[in-house]
Coordinates of C-alpha atoms (C1' of nucleotides) in Angstrom, one line a residue:
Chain O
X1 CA -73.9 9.5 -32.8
X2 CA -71.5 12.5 -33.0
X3 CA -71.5 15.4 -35.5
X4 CA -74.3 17.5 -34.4
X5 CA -72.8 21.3 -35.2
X6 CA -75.0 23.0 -32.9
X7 CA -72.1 25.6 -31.6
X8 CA -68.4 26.4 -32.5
X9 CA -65.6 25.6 -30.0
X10 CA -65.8 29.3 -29.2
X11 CA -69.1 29.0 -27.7
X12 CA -68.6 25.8 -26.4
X13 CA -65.6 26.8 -24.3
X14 CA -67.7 30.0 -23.2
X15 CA -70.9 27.9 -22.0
X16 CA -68.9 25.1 -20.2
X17 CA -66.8 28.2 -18.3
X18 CA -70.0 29.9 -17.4
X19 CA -71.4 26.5 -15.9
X20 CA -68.3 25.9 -14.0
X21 CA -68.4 29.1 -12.6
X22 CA -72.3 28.9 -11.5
X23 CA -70.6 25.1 -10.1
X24 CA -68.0 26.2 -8.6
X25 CA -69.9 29.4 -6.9
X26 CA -73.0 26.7 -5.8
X27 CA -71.1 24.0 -4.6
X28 CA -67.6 24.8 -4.5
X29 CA -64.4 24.3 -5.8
X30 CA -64.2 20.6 -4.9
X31 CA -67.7 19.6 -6.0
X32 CA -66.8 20.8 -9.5
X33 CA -66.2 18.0 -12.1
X34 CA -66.0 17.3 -15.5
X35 CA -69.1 15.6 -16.2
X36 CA -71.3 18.0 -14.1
X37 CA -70.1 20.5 -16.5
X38 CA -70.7 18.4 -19.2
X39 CA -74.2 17.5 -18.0
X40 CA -74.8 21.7 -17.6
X41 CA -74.1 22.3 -20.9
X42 CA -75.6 19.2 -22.9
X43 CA -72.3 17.8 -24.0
X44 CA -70.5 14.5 -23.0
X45 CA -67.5 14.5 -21.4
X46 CA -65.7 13.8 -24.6
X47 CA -66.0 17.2 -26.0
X48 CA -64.6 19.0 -23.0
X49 CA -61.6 17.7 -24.4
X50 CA -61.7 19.0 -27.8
X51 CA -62.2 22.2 -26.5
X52 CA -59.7 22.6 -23.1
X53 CA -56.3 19.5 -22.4
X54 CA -58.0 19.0 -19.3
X55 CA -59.7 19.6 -16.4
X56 CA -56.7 22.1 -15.3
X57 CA -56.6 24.1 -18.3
X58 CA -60.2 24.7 -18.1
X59 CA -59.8 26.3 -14.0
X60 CA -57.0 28.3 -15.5
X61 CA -59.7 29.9 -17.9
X62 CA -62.0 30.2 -14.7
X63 CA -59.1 31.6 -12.7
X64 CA -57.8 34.0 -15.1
X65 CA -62.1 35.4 -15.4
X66 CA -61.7 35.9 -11.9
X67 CA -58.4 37.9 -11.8
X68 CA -59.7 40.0 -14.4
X69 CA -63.5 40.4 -12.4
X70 CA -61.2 42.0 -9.7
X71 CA -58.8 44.0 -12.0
X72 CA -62.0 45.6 -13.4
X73 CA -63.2 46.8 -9.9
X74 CA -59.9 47.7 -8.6
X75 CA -58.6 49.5 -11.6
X76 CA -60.9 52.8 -11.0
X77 CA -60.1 53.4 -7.4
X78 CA -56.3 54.3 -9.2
X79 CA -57.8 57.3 -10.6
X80 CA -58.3 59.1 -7.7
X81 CA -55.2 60.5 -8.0
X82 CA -55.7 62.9 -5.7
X83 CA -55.3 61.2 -2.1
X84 CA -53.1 58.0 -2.0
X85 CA -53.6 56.9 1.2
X86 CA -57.7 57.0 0.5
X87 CA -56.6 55.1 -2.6
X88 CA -55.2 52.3 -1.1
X89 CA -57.7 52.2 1.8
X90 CA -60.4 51.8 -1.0
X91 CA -58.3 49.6 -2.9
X92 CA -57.7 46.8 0.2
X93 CA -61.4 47.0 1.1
X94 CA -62.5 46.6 -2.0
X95 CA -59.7 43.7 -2.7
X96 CA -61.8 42.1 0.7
X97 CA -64.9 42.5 -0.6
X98 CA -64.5 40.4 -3.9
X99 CA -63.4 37.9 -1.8
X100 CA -65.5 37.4 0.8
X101 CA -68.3 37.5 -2.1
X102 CA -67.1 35.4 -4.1
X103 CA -65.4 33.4 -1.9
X104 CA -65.7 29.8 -3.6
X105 CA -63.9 31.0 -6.9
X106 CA -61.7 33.1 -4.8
X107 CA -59.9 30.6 -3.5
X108 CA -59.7 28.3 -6.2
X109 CA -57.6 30.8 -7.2
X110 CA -55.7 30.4 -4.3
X111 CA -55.7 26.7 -3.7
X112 CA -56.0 25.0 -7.5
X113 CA -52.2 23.8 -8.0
X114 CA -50.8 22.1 -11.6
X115 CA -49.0 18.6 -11.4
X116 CA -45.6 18.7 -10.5
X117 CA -43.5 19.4 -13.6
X118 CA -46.6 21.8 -15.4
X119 CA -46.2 25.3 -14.8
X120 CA -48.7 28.0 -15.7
X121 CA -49.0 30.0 -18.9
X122 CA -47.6 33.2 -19.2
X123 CA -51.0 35.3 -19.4
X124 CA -52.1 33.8 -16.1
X125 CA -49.0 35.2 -14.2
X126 CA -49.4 38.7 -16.4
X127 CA -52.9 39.0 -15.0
X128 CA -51.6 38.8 -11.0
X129 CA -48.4 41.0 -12.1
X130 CA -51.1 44.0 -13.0
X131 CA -52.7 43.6 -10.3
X132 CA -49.5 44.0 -8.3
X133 CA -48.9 47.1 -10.3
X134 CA -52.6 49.1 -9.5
X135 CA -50.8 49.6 -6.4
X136 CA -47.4 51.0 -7.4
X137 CA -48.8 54.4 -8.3
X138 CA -50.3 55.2 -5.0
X139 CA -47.4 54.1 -3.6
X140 CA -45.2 55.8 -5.9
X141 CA -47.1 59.2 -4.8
X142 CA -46.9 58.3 -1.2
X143 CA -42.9 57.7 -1.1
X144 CA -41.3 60.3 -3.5
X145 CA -38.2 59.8 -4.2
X146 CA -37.9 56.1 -3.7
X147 CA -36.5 53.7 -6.9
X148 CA -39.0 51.8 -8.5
X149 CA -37.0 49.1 -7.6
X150 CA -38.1 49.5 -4.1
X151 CA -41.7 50.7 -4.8
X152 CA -42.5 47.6 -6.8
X153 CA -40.9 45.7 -3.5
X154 CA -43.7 47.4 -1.4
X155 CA -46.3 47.2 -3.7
X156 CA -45.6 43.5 -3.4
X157 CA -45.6 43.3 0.4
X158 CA -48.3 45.0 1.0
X159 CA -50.8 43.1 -1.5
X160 CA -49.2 39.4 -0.1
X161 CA -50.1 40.7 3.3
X162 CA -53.5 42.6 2.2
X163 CA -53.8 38.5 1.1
X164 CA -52.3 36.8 3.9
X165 CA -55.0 38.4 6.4
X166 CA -57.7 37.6 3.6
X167 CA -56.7 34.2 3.4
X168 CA -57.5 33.7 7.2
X169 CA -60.9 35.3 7.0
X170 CA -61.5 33.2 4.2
X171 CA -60.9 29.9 6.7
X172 CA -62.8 31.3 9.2
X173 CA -59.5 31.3 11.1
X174 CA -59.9 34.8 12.2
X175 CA -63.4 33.6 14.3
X176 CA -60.6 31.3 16.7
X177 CA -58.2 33.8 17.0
X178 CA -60.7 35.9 19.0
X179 CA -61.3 38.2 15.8
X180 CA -64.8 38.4 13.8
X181 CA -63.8 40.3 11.1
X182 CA -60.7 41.0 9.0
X183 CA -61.3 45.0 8.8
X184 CA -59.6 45.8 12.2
X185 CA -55.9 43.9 11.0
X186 CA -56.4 45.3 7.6
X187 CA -56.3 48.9 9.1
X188 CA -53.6 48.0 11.6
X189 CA -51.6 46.8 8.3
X190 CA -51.9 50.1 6.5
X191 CA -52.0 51.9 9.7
X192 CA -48.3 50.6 9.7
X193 CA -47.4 50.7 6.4
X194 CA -48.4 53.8 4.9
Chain J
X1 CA -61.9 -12.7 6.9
X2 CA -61.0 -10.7 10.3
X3 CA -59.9 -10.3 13.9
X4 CA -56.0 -10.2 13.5
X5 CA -55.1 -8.2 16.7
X6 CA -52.0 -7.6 15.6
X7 CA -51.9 -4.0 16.5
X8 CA -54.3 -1.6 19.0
X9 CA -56.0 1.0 17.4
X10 CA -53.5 3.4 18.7
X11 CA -50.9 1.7 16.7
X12 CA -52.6 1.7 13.7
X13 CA -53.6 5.2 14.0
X14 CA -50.0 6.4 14.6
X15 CA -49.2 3.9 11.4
X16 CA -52.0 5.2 9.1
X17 CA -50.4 9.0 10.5
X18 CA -47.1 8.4 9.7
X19 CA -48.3 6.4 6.5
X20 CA -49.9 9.5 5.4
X21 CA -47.5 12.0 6.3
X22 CA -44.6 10.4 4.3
X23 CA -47.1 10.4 0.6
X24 CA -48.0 13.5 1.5
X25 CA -44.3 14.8 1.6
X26 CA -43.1 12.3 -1.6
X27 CA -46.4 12.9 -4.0
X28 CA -48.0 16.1 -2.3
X29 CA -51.4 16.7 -1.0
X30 CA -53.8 15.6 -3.8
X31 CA -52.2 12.2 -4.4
X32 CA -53.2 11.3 -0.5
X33 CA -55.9 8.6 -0.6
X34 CA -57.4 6.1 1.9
X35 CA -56.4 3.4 -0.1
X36 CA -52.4 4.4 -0.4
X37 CA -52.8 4.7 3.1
X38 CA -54.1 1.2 3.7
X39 CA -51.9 -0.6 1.5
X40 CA -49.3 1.2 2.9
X41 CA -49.8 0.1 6.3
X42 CA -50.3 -3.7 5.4
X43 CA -54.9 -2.8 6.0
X44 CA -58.1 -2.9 4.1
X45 CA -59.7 0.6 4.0
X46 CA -62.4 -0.6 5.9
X47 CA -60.1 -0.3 9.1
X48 CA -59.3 3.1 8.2
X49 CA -62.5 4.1 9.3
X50 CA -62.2 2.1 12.7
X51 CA -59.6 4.4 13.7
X52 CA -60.8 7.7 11.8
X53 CA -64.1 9.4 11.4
X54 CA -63.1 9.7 7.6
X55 CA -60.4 10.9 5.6
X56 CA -60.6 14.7 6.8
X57 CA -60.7 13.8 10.2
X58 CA -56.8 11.7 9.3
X59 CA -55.8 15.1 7.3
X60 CA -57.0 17.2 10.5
X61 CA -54.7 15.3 12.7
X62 CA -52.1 14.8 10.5
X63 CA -51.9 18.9 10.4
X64 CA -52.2 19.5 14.1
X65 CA -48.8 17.2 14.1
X66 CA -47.1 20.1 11.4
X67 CA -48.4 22.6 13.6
X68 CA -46.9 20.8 16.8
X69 CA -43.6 20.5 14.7
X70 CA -43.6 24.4 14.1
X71 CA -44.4 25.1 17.8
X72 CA -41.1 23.0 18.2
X73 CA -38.8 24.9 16.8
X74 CA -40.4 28.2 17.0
X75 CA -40.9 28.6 20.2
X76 CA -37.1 27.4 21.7
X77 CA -36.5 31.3 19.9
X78 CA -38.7 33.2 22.6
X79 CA -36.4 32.4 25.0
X80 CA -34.2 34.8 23.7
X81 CA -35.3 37.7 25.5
X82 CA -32.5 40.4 24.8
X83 CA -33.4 41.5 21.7
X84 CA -36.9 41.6 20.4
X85 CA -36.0 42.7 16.7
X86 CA -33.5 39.4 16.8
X87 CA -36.1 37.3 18.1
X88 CA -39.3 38.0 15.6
X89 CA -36.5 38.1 12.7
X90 CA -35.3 34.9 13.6
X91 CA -39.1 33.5 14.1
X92 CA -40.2 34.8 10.5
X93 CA -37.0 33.0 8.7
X94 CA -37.5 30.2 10.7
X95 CA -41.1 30.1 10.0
X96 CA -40.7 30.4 6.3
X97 CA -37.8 28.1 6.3
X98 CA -40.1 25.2 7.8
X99 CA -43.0 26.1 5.0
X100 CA -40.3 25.6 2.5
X101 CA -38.8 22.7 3.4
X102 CA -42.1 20.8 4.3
X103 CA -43.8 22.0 1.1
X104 CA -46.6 19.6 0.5
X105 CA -47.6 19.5 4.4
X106 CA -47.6 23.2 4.7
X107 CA -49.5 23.5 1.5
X108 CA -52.1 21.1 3.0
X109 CA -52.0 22.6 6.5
X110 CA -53.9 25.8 4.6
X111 CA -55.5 24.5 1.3
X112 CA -57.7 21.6 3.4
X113 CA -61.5 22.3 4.2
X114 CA -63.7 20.7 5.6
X115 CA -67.1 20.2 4.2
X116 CA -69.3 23.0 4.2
X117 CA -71.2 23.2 7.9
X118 CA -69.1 20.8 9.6
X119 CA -66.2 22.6 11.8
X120 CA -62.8 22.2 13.3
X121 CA -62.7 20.2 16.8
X122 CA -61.5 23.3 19.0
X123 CA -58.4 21.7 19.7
X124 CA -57.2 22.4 16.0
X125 CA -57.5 26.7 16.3
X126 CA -56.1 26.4 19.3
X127 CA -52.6 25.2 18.0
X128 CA -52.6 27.6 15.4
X129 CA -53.6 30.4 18.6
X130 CA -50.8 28.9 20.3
X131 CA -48.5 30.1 17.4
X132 CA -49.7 33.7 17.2
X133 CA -49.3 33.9 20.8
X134 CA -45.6 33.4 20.1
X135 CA -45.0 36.4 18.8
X136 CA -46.7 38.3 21.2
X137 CA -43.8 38.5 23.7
X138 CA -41.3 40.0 21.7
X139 CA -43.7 42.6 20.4
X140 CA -45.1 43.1 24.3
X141 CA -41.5 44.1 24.8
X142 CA -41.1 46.4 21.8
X143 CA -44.1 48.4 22.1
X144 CA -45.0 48.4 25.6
X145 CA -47.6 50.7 27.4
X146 CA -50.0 49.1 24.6
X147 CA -52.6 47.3 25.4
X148 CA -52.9 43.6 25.3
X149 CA -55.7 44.1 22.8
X150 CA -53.5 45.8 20.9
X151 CA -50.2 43.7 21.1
X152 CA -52.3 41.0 20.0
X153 CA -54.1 42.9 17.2
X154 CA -50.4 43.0 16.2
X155 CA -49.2 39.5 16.7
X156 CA -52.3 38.4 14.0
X157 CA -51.4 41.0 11.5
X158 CA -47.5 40.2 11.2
X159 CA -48.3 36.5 11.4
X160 CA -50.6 36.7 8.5
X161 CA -48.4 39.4 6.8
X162 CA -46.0 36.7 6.7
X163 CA -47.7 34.2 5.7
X164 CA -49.3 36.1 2.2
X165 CA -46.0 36.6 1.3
X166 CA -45.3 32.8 2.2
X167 CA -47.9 31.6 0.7
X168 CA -46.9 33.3 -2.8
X169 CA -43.6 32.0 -2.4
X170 CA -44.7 28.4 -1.9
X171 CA -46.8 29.0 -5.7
X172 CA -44.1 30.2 -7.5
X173 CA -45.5 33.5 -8.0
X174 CA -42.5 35.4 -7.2
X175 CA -41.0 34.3 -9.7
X176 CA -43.7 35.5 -12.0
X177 CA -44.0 38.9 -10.2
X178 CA -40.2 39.3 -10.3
X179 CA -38.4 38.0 -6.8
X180 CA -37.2 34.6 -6.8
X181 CA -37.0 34.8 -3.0
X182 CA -39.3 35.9 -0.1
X183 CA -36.4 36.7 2.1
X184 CA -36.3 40.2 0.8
X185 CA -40.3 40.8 1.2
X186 CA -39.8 39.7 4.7
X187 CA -37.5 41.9 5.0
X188 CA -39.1 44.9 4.0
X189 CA -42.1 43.7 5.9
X190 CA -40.4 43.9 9.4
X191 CA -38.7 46.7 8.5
X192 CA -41.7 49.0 8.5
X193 CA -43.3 46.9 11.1
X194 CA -40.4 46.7 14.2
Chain H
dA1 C1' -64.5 -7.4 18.6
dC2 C1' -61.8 -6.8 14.8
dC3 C1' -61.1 -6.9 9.9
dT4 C1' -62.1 -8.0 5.1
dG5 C1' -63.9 -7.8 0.4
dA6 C1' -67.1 -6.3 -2.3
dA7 C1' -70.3 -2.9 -3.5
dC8 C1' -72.0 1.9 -4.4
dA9 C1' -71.6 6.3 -6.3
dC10 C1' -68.5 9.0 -7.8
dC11 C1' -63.9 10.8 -10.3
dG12 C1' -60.4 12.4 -14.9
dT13 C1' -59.0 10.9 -19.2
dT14 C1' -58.9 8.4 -23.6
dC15 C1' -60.4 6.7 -27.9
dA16 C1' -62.7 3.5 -31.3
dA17 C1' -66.8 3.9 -33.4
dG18 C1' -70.6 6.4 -35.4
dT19 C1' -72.7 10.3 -38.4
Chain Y
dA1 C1' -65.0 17.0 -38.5
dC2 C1' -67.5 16.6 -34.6
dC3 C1' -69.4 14.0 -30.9
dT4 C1' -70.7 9.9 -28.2
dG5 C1' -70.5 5.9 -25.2
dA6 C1' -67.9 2.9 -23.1
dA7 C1' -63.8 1.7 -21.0
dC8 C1' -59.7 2.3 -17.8
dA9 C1' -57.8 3.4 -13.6
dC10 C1' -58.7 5.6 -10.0
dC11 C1' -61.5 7.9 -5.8
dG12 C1' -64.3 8.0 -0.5
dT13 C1' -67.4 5.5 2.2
dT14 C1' -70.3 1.7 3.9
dC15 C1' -71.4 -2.7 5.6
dA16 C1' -72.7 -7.7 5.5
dA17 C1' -70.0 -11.5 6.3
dG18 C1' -66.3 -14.0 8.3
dT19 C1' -63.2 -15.3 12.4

DNA sequence: ACCTGAACACCGTTCAAGT
DNA sequence: ACCTGAACACCGTTCAAGT
């Protein structure tokens, strides 16, 4: 067998992506495999590996789709320049909404790790940096005067605990700690912080 | 084949435990497996699931045992009753000091699930509600006249504010998003929080 | 009653062999 | 050059069979 030509890496690369993600968002992070991929998109196993190292290069690729997903919904909200505090309100809720609705890929994000030794590429951390950064310049509006130093310090607190509360919700956590839904601590947070 | 007696199920579940724990803490989570565990504790696999329901079940109790250990040395820090500020300080570096030192554990603590529809035995949440509730006296004292809905709105939010920023620093992304400690995020966190 | 060993249905990864 | 199929070294879980 072998040799059959029928796409390019290109579009092999795209369609075993696009079947991990429907995976992944079906089944779950941990019911995603190799071969069911493979068996998606009519390929053996064998040519997974032409086309991605491994199996951890590939949920980079699926990781990095996701970062950018939320970038693209997040980015708008910075536009209304107008009230900061709104902005960030919108921003956080909307931050909560991808996850909760795409929970599954969401926190494969979270909770996919490299072997000790391998660390990421650096477009992967890039992508999480600009995310960081949609929230420096409502928060650059809302404390005048501060160095950028320090705004980039809350800008980074504030999205790790935006995250932190998220993370909970995401484990149901919140349901045994007498709480049903994440909204209430999220406006506590800004409540505090803002 | 069979019937050695050598040890009471007890035993071998505080072996297979302790088994468990210490390849958890030299090759991290994902290298755990029933097998390692078996050979390591001189039994077939097939006695593993004498003792356990199945390999979640061991990873369930084995993270109820981190949580007891962080109850441990938390809580001695309540006692001090002078100063509130001190006392959650000292709880968040101590906090963040055991997720660093006990990595792998800490990592599994928050990354395992269970399979979809089955749920945690109630005595699992309620460790981890035993935690929160430790910061609730400190923060009783420094905002009292609130309610006890709201101090513990409070306790949740910090907790889990803590933990994002934890949780980043246990990836490595700080380095990535440009602080190669968490100590200063904590910081800043309480700072607009006490 | 307690424990084993082998089996079943899965994994990720590699690579000689085929077209 | 591209792709397969089989192999290797692993998994979690079950259960007939042995003592």
């Amino acid at each position: 067998m072998g040799r059959r030509g029928d796409h390019s890496i290109e579009q092999i690369k795209e369609m075993a992506l696009d079947a991990a993600e429907t995976i992944v968002r079906e089944q779950g992070y941990h019911h995603l495999s190799t071969r069911k991929i493979a068996k998606a998109i009519g390929y053996t196993v064998g040519t997974l590996y032409m086309v991605f190292e491994n199996l951890d290069e590939l949920i980079l690729y699926l990781n990095g789709r996701t970062l950018d997903q939320l970038y693209e919904v997040i980015e708008p909200l910075v536009q209304r320049q107008d009230d900061p505090k709104r902005c960030i309100h919108e921003m956080t809720h909307t931050y909560l909404n991808f996850a909760l609705q795409n929970r599954s890929r969401w926190n494969m994000v979270f909770e996919h790790r490299l072997p000790e030794g391998k660390d990421v590429p650096g477009w992967y951390p890039n992508k999480i940096s600009e995310l960081f950064n949609l929230l420096e310049t409502p928060l650059r509006q809302l404390h005048q005067g501060e160095s950028e130093q320090e705004i980039a310090l809350k800008a980074r607190v504030l999205w790790s605990s935006v995250h932190g509360i998220c993370a909970l919700a995401l484990t149901h956590s919140l349901q045994h700690l007498g709480f049903d839904s994440p909204e209430p601590m999220i406006e506590s947070l800004l409540k505090q912080n803002l």
